[in-house]
CSV table of C-alpha atoms in Angstrom, one decimal:
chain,number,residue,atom,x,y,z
Z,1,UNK,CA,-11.4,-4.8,-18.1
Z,2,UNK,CA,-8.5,-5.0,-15.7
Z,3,UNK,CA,-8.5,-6.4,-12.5
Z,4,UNK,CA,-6.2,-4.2,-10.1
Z,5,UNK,CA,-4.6,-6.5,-7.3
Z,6,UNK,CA,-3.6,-5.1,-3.9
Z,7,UNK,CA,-1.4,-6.7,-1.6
Z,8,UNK,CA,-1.2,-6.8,2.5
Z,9,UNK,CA,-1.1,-3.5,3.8
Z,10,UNK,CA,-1.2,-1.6,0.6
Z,11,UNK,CA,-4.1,0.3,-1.5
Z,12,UNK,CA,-5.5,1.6,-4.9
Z,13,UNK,CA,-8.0,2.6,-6.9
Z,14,UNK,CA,-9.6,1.6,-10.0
Z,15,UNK,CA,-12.3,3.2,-12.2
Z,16,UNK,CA,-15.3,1.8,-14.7
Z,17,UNK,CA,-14.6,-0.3,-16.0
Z,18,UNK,CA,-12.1,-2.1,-14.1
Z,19,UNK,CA,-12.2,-4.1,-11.0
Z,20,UNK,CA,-10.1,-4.0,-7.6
Z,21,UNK,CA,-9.2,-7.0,-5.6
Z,22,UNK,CA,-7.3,-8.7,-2.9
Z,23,UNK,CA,-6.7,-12.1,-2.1
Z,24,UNK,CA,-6.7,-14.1,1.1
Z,25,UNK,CA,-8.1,-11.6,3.9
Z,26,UNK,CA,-7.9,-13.7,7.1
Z,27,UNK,CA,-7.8,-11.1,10.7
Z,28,UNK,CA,-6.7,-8.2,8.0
Z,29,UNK,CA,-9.8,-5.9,6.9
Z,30,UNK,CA,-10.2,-5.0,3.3
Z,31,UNK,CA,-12.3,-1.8,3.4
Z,32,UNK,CA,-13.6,-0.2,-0.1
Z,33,UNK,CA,-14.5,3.2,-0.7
Z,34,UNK,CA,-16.8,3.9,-3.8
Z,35,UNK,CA,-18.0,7.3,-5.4
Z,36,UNK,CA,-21.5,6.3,-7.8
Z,37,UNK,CA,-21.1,9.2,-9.9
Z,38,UNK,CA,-18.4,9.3,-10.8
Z,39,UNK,CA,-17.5,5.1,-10.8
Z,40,UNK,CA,-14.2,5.6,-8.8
Z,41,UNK,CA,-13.7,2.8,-6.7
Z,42,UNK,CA,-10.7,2.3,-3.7
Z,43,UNK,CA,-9.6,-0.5,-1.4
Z,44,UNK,CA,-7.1,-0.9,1.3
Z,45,UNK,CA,-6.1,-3.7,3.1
Z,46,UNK,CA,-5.3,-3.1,6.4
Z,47,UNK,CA,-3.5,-5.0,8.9
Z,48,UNK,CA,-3.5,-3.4,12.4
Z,49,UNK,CA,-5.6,-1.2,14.3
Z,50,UNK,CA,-3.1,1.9,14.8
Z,51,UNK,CA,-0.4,3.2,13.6
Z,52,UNK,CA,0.5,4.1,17.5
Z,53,UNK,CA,1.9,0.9,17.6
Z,54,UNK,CA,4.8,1.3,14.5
Z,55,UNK,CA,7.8,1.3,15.9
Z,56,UNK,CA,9.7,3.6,13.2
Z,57,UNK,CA,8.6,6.5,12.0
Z,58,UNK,CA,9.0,5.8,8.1
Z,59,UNK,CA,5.8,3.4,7.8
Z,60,UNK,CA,3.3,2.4,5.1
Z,61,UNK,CA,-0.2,4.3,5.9
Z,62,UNK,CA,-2.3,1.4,4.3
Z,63,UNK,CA,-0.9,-1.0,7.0
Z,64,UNK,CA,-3.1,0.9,9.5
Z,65,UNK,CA,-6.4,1.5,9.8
Z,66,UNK,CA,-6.2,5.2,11.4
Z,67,UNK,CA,-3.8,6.1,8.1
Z,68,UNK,CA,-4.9,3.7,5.4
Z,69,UNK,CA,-8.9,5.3,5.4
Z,70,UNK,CA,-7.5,8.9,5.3
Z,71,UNK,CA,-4.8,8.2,2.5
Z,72,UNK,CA,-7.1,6.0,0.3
Z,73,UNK,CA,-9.6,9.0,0.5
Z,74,UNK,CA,-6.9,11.7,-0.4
Z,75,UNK,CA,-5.8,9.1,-3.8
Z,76,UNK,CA,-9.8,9.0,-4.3
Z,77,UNK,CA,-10.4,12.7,-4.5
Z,78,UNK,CA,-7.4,13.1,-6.7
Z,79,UNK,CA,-8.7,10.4,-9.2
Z,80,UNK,CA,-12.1,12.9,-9.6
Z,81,UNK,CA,-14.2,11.0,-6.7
Z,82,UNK,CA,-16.3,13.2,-4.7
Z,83,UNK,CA,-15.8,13.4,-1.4
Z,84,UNK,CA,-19.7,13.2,-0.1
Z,85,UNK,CA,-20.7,10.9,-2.3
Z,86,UNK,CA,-18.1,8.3,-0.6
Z,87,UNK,CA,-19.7,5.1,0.7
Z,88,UNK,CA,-17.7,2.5,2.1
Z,89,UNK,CA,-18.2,-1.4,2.5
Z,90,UNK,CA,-15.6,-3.9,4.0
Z,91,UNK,CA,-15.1,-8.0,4.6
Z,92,UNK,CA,-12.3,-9.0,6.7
Z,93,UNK,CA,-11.6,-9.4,10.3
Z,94,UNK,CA,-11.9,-13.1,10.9
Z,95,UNK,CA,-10.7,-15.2,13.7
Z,96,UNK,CA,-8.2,-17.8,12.1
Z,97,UNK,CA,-7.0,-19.3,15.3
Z,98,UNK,CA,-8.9,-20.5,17.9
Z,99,UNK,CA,-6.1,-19.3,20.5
Z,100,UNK,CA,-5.9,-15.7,19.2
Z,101,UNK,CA,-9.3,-14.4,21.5
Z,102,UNK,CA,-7.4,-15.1,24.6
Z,103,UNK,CA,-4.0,-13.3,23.6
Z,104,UNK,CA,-5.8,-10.3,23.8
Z,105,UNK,CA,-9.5,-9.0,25.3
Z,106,UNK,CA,-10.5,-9.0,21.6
Z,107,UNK,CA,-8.8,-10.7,18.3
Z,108,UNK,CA,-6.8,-8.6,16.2
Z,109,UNK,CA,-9.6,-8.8,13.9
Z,110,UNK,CA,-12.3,-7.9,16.0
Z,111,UNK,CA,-10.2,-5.1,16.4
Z,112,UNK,CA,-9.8,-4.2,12.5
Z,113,UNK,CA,-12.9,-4.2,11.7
Z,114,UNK,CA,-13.6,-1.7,15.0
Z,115,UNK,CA,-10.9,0.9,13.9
Z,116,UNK,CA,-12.1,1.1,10.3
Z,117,UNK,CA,-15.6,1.9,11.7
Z,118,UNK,CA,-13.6,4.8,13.6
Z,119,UNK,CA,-12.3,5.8,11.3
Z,120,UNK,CA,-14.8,6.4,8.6
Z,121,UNK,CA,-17.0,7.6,11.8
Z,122,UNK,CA,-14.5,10.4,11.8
Z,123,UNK,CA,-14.5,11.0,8.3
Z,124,UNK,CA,-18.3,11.0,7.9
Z,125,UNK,CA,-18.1,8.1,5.3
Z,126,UNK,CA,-21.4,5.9,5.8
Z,127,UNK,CA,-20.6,2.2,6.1
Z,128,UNK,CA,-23.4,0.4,3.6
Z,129,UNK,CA,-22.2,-3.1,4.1
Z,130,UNK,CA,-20.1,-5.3,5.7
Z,131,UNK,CA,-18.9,-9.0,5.7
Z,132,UNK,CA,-17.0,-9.3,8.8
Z,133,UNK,CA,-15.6,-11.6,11.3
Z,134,UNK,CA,-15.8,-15.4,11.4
Z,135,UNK,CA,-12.9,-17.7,11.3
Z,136,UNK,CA,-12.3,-18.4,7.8
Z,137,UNK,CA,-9.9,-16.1,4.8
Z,138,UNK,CA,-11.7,-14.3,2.3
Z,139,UNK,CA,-11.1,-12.9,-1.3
Z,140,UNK,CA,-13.3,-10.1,-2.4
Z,141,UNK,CA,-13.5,-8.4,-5.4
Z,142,UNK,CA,-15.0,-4.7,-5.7
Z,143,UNK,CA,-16.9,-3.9,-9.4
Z,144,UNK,CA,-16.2,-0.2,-10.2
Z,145,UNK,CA,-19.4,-0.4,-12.5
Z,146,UNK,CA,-21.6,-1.2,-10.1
Z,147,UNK,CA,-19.9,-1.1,-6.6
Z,148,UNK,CA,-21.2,-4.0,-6.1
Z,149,UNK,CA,-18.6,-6.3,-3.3
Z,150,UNK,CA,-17.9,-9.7,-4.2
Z,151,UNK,CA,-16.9,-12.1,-1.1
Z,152,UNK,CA,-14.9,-15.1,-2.4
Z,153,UNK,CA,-14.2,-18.2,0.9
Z,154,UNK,CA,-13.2,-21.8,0.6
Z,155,UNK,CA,-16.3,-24.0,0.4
Z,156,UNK,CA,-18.9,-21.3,0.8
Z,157,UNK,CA,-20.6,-19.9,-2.0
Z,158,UNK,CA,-19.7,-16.4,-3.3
Z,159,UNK,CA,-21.7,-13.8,-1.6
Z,160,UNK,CA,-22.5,-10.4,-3.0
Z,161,UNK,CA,-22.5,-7.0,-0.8
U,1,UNK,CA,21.0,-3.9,12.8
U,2,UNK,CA,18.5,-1.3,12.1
U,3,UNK,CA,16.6,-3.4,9.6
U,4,UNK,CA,15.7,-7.3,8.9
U,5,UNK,CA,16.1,-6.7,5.1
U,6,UNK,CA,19.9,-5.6,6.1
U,7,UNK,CA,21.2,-8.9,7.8
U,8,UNK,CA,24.6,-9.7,7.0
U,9,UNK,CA,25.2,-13.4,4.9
U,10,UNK,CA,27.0,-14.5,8.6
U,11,UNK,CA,23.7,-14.0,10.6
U,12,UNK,CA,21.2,-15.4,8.0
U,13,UNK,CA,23.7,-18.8,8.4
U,14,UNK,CA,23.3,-18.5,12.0
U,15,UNK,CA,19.7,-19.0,11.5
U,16,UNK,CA,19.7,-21.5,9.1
U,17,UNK,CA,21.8,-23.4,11.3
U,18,UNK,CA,19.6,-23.1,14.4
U,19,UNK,CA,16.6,-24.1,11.7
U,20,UNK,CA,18.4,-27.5,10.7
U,21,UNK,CA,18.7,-28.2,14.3
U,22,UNK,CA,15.2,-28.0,15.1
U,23,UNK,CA,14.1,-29.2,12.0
U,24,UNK,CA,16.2,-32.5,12.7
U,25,UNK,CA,14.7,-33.1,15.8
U,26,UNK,CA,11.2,-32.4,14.5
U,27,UNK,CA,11.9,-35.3,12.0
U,28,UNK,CA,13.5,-37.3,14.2
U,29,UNK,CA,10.4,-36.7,16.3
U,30,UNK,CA,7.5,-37.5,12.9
U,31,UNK,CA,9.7,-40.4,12.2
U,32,UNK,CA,9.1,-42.1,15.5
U,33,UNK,CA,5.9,-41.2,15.2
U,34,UNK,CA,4.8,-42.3,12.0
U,35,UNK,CA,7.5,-45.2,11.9
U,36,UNK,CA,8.7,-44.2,8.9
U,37,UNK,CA,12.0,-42.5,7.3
U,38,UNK,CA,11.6,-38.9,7.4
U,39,UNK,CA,13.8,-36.0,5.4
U,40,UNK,CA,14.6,-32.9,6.1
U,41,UNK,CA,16.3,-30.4,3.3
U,42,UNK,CA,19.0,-27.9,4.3
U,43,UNK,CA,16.6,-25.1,5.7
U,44,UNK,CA,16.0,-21.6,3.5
U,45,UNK,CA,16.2,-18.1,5.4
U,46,UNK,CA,15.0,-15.3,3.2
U,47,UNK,CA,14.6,-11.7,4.4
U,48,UNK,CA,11.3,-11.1,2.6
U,49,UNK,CA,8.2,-8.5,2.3
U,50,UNK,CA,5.1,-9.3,3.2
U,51,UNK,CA,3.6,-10.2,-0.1
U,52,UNK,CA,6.7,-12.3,-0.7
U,53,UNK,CA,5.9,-14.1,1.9
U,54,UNK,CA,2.2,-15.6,0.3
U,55,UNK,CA,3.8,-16.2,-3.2
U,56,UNK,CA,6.3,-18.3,-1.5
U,57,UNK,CA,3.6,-20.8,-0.3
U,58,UNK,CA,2.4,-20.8,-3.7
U,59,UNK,CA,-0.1,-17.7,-3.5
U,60,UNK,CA,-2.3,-16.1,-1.2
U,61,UNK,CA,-5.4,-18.3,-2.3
U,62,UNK,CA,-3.6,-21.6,-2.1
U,63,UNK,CA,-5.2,-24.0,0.1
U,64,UNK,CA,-3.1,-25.1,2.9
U,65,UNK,CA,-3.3,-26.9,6.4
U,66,UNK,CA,-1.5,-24.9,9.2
U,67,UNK,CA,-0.8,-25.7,12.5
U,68,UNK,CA,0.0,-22.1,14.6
U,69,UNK,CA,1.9,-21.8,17.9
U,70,UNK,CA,3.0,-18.3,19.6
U,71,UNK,CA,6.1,-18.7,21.4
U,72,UNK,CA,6.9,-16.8,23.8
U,73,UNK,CA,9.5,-16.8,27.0
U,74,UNK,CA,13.6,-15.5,26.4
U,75,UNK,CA,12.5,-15.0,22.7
U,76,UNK,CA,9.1,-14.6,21.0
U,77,UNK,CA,7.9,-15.5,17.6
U,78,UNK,CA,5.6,-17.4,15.9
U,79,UNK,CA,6.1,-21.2,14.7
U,80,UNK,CA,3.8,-22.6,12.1
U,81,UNK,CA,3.7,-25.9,10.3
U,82,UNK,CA,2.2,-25.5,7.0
U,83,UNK,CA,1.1,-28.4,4.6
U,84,UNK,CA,-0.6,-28.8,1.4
U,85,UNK,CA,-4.2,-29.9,1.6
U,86,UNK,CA,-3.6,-33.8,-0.4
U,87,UNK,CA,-0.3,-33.9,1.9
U,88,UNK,CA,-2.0,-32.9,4.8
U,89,UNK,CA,-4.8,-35.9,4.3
U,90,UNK,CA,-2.3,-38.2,3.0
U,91,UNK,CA,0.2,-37.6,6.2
U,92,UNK,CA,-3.4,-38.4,8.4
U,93,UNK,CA,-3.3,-42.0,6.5
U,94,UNK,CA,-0.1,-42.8,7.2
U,95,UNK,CA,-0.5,-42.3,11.0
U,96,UNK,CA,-3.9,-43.8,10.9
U,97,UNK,CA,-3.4,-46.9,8.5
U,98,UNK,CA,-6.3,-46.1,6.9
U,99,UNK,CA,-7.3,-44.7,3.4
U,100,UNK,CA,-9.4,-41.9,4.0
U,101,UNK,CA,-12.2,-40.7,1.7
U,102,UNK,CA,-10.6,-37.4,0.8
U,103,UNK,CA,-12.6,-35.6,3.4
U,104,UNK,CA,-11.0,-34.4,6.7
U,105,UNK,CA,-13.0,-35.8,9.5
U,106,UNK,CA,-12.9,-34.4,12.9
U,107,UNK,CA,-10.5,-37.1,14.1
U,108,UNK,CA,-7.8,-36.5,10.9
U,109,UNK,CA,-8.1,-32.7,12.0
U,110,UNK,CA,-6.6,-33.8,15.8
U,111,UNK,CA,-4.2,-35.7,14.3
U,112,UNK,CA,-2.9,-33.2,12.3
U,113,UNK,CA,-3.1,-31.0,15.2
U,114,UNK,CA,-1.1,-33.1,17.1
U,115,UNK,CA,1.1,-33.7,14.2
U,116,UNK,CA,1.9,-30.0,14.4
U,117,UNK,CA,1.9,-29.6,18.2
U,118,UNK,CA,4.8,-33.0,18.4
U,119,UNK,CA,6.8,-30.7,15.7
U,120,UNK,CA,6.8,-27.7,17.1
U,121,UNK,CA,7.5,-29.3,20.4
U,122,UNK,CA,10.6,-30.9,19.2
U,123,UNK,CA,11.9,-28.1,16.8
U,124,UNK,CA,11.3,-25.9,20.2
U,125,UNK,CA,13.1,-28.3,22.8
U,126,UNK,CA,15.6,-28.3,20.1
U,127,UNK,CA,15.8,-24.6,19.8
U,128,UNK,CA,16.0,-24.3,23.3
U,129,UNK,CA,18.6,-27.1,24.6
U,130,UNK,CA,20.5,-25.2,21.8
U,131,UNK,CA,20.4,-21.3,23.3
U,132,UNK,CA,19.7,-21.8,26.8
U,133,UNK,CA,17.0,-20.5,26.3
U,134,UNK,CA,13.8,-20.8,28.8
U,135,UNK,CA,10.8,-21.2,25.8
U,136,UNK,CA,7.0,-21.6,26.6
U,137,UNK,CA,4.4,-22.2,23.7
U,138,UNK,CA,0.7,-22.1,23.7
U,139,UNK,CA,-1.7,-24.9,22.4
U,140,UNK,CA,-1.3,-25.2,18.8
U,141,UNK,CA,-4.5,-24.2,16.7
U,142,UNK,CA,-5.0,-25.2,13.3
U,143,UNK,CA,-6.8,-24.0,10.4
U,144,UNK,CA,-7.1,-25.3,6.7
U,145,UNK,CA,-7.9,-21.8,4.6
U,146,UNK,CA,-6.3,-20.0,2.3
U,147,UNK,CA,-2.3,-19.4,3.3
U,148,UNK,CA,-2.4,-15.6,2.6
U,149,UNK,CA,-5.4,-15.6,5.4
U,150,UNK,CA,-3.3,-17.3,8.0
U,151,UNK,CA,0.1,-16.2,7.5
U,152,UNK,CA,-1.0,-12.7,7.4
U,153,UNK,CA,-1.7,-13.2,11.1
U,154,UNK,CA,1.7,-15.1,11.7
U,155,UNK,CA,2.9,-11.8,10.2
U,156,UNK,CA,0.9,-9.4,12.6
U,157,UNK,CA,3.4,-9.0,15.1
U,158,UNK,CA,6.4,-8.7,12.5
U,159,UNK,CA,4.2,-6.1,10.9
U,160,UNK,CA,4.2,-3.5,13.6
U,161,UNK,CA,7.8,-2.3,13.0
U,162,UNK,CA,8.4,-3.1,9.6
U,163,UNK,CA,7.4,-4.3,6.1
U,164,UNK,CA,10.1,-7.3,6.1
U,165,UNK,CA,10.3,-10.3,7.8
U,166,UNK,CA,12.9,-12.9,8.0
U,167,UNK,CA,11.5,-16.5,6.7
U,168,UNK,CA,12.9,-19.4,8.0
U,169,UNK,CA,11.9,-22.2,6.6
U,170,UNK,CA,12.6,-25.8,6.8
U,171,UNK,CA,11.4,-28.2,4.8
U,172,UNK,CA,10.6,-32.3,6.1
U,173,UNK,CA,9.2,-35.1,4.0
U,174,UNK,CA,8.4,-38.3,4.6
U,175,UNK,CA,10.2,-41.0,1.6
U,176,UNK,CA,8.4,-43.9,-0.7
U,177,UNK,CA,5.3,-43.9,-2.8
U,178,UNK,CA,4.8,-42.1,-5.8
U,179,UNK,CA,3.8,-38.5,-3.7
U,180,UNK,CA,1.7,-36.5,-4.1
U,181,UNK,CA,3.4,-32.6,-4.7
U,182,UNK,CA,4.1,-29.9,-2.8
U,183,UNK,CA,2.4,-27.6,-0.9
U,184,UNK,CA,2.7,-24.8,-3.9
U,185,UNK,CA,3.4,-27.4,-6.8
U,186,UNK,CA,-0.1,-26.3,-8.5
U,187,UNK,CA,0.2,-23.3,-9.0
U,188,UNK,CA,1.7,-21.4,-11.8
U,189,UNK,CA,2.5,-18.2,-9.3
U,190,UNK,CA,4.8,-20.0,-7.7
U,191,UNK,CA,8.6,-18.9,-9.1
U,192,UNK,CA,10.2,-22.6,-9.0
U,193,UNK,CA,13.2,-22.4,-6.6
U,194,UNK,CA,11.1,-21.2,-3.5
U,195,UNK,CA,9.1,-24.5,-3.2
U,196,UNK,CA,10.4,-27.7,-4.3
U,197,UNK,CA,8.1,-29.9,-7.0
U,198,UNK,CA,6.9,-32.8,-7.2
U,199,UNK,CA,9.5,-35.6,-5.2
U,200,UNK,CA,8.0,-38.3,-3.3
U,201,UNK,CA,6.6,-38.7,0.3
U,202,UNK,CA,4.6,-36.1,2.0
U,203,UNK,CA,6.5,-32.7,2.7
U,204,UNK,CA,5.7,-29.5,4.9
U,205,UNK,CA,7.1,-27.0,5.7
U,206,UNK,CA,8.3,-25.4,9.6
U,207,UNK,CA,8.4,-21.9,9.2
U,208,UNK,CA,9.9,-19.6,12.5
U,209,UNK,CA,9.1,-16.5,12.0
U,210,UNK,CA,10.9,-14.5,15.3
U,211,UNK,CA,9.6,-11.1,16.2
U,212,UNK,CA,11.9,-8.7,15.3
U,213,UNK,CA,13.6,-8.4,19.1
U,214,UNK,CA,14.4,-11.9,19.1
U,215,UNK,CA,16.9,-11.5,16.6
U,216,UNK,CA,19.2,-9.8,18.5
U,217,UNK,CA,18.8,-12.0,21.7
U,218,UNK,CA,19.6,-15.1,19.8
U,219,UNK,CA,22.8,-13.6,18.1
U,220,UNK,CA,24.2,-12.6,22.0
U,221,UNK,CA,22.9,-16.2,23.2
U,222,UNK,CA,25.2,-17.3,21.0
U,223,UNK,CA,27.8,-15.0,21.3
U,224,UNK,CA,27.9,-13.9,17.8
U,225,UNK,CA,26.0,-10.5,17.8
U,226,UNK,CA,29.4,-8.4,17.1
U,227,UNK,CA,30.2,-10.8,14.6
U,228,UNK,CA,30.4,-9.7,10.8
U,229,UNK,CA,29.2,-5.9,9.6
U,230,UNK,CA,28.5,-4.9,12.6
């Protein structure tokens, strides 16, 4: 069994029997996508709200939440998952700093974790769990077996979604 | 210059300079502080990605205190002092006098906050005195989580125009005793030169991390921006 590592603002996908991860999630969102049938699991870690914001126009999709979901769905469909049977769960979002609510109306991660619900609202993916906000860094780990979402913190015991 | 990863060898030295600058008064600043001799290495500036960026401090997961401040004013960028969690208590004892029980109580986390703020402070005034430039900073906040957690969000800004940022980091210690390690020195990920081992003292690290405007601004503050490649 492999365990397939994605780093800030990129994605993959991993099927049965191996396992996706990625480490250290603090205001970033890291957002799975899983197909039952056919044990094809995604993740993408995503970093800002909108790509509206990138200031070139040569940028990596998974950094945003209104490009990563679409583009980690396309890689999904070509791996053999089925497109209705997508269900998605995410942990991320948190609030490292207590300074960061009043640089904006919302935190950056308050934020995150809204656009990805956009997003998948758009794409008619059903959200079936979620581990979000709070104001500690998270590492989860996504089981292509059983889609089950494992949610690693410092000093908190490991919590499965 | 159209990208950070492109920045000539002449410009990079710019920065390093302006880091050992600010990282001398920072020290100077700890020493007083703590009454005790304290180091600084030549700083490090690294055009690096993202995930770089997290192996450097020894991997995303690593456990480290850091002390965050937003800059803003002529240029705008984010300062934060990071330190190993053993350092980070045993830095609290030295200001304190007292041995702690391993845990950080709500008093050691103000100190260490105001550790951070009086370094950040200093590096800034520093900084400033140095450019001309008019600099404003926000209350420090800290956190002790994983690094890749918080330095994600010290790269959020950074991150809307590109997948690089420029590191500059500069390392203090304070001397004696037989120290405990650095803040990456357990960790196997970690590829040797970045983070120094073992040594003695307490070290952490200052890391300025400019948003990508600033660059430019500090280059013509200095009169250097047509210097080099470009």
């Amino acid at each position: 069994m492999a365990v397939i590592k994605v780093g800030i603002a990129d994605s993959n996908i991993c099927k049965a029997p191996d396992s996706i991860t990625t480490l250290g999630l603090g205001s970033c969102v890291g957002l799975t996508l899983y197909d039952e049938s056919n044990k094809v699991a995604g993740m993408v870690h995503v970093m800002l709200p909108s790509s509206e914001v990138a200031r070139k126009g040569d940028f990596k999709k998974a950094k945003f939440a209104d490009t990563g979901v679409p583009e980690l769905v396309d890689m999904l469909i070509k791996a053999g998952a089925n497109r209705s049977r997508l269900k998605a769960k995410m942990a991320g979002g948190a609030q490292m700093f207590s300074f960061e609510g009043k640089m904006d109306t919302l935190s950056i991660g308050a934020r995150n974790v809204e656009a990805c619900k956009a997003e998948l609202m758009k794409l008619r993916i059903p959200l079936i769990a979620e581990d979000t906000g709070g104001n500690y860094g998270r590492t989860i780990e996504l089981f292509s077996q059983t889609g089950i979402l494992e949610i690693r913190a410092v000093s908190k015991p490991a919590k499965q979604i | 210059m159209n990208d950070l990863k492109d920045m000539d060898a002449f410009h990079l030295d710019v920065l390093r300079e302006i880091s050992n600058i600010g990282a001398g008064n920072a020290a100077t600043a700890l020493s007083t502080l703590l009454q005790k001799k304290v180091d600084m290495k030549v700083s490090r500036v690294i055009p690096m990605q993202f995930n770089e960026i997290t192996e450097y401090v020894g991997g995303a997961e690593n456990i480290v205190a850091t002390v965050f401040s937003r800059i803003d004013g002529d240029i705008s960028g984010n300062m934060l002092f990071v330190i190993g969690e053993d350092n980070a208590k045993g830095l609290v004892d030295d200001l304190t006098g007292k041995t702690g029980d391993g845990q950080l109580s709500d008093l050691a986390l103000s100190v260490l906050q105001e550790i951070g703020n009086i370094l950040a402070g200093s590096y800034l005034t520093a900084l400033a005195d140095f450019t001309g430039f008019e600099l404003q900073t926000n209350v420090p906040s800290l956190a002790i989580d994983m690094a890749g957690a918080m330095l994600s969000f010290g790269l959020m800004e950074i991150g809307r125009s590109g997948d690089w940022a420029i590191m500059i980091d500069a390392e203090i210690h304070t001397e004696e005793e037989t120290g405990t390690d650095d803040i990456a020195a357990d960790t196997e990920k970690n590829k040797g030169e970045n983070m120094d081992k073992g040594g003695k003292g307490k070290s952490g690290h200052i890391f300025l991390l400019p948003d990508p405007e600033s660059f430019e601004k500090i280059f013509i503050a200095l009169g250097v921006h047509r210097y080099g490649s470009n």
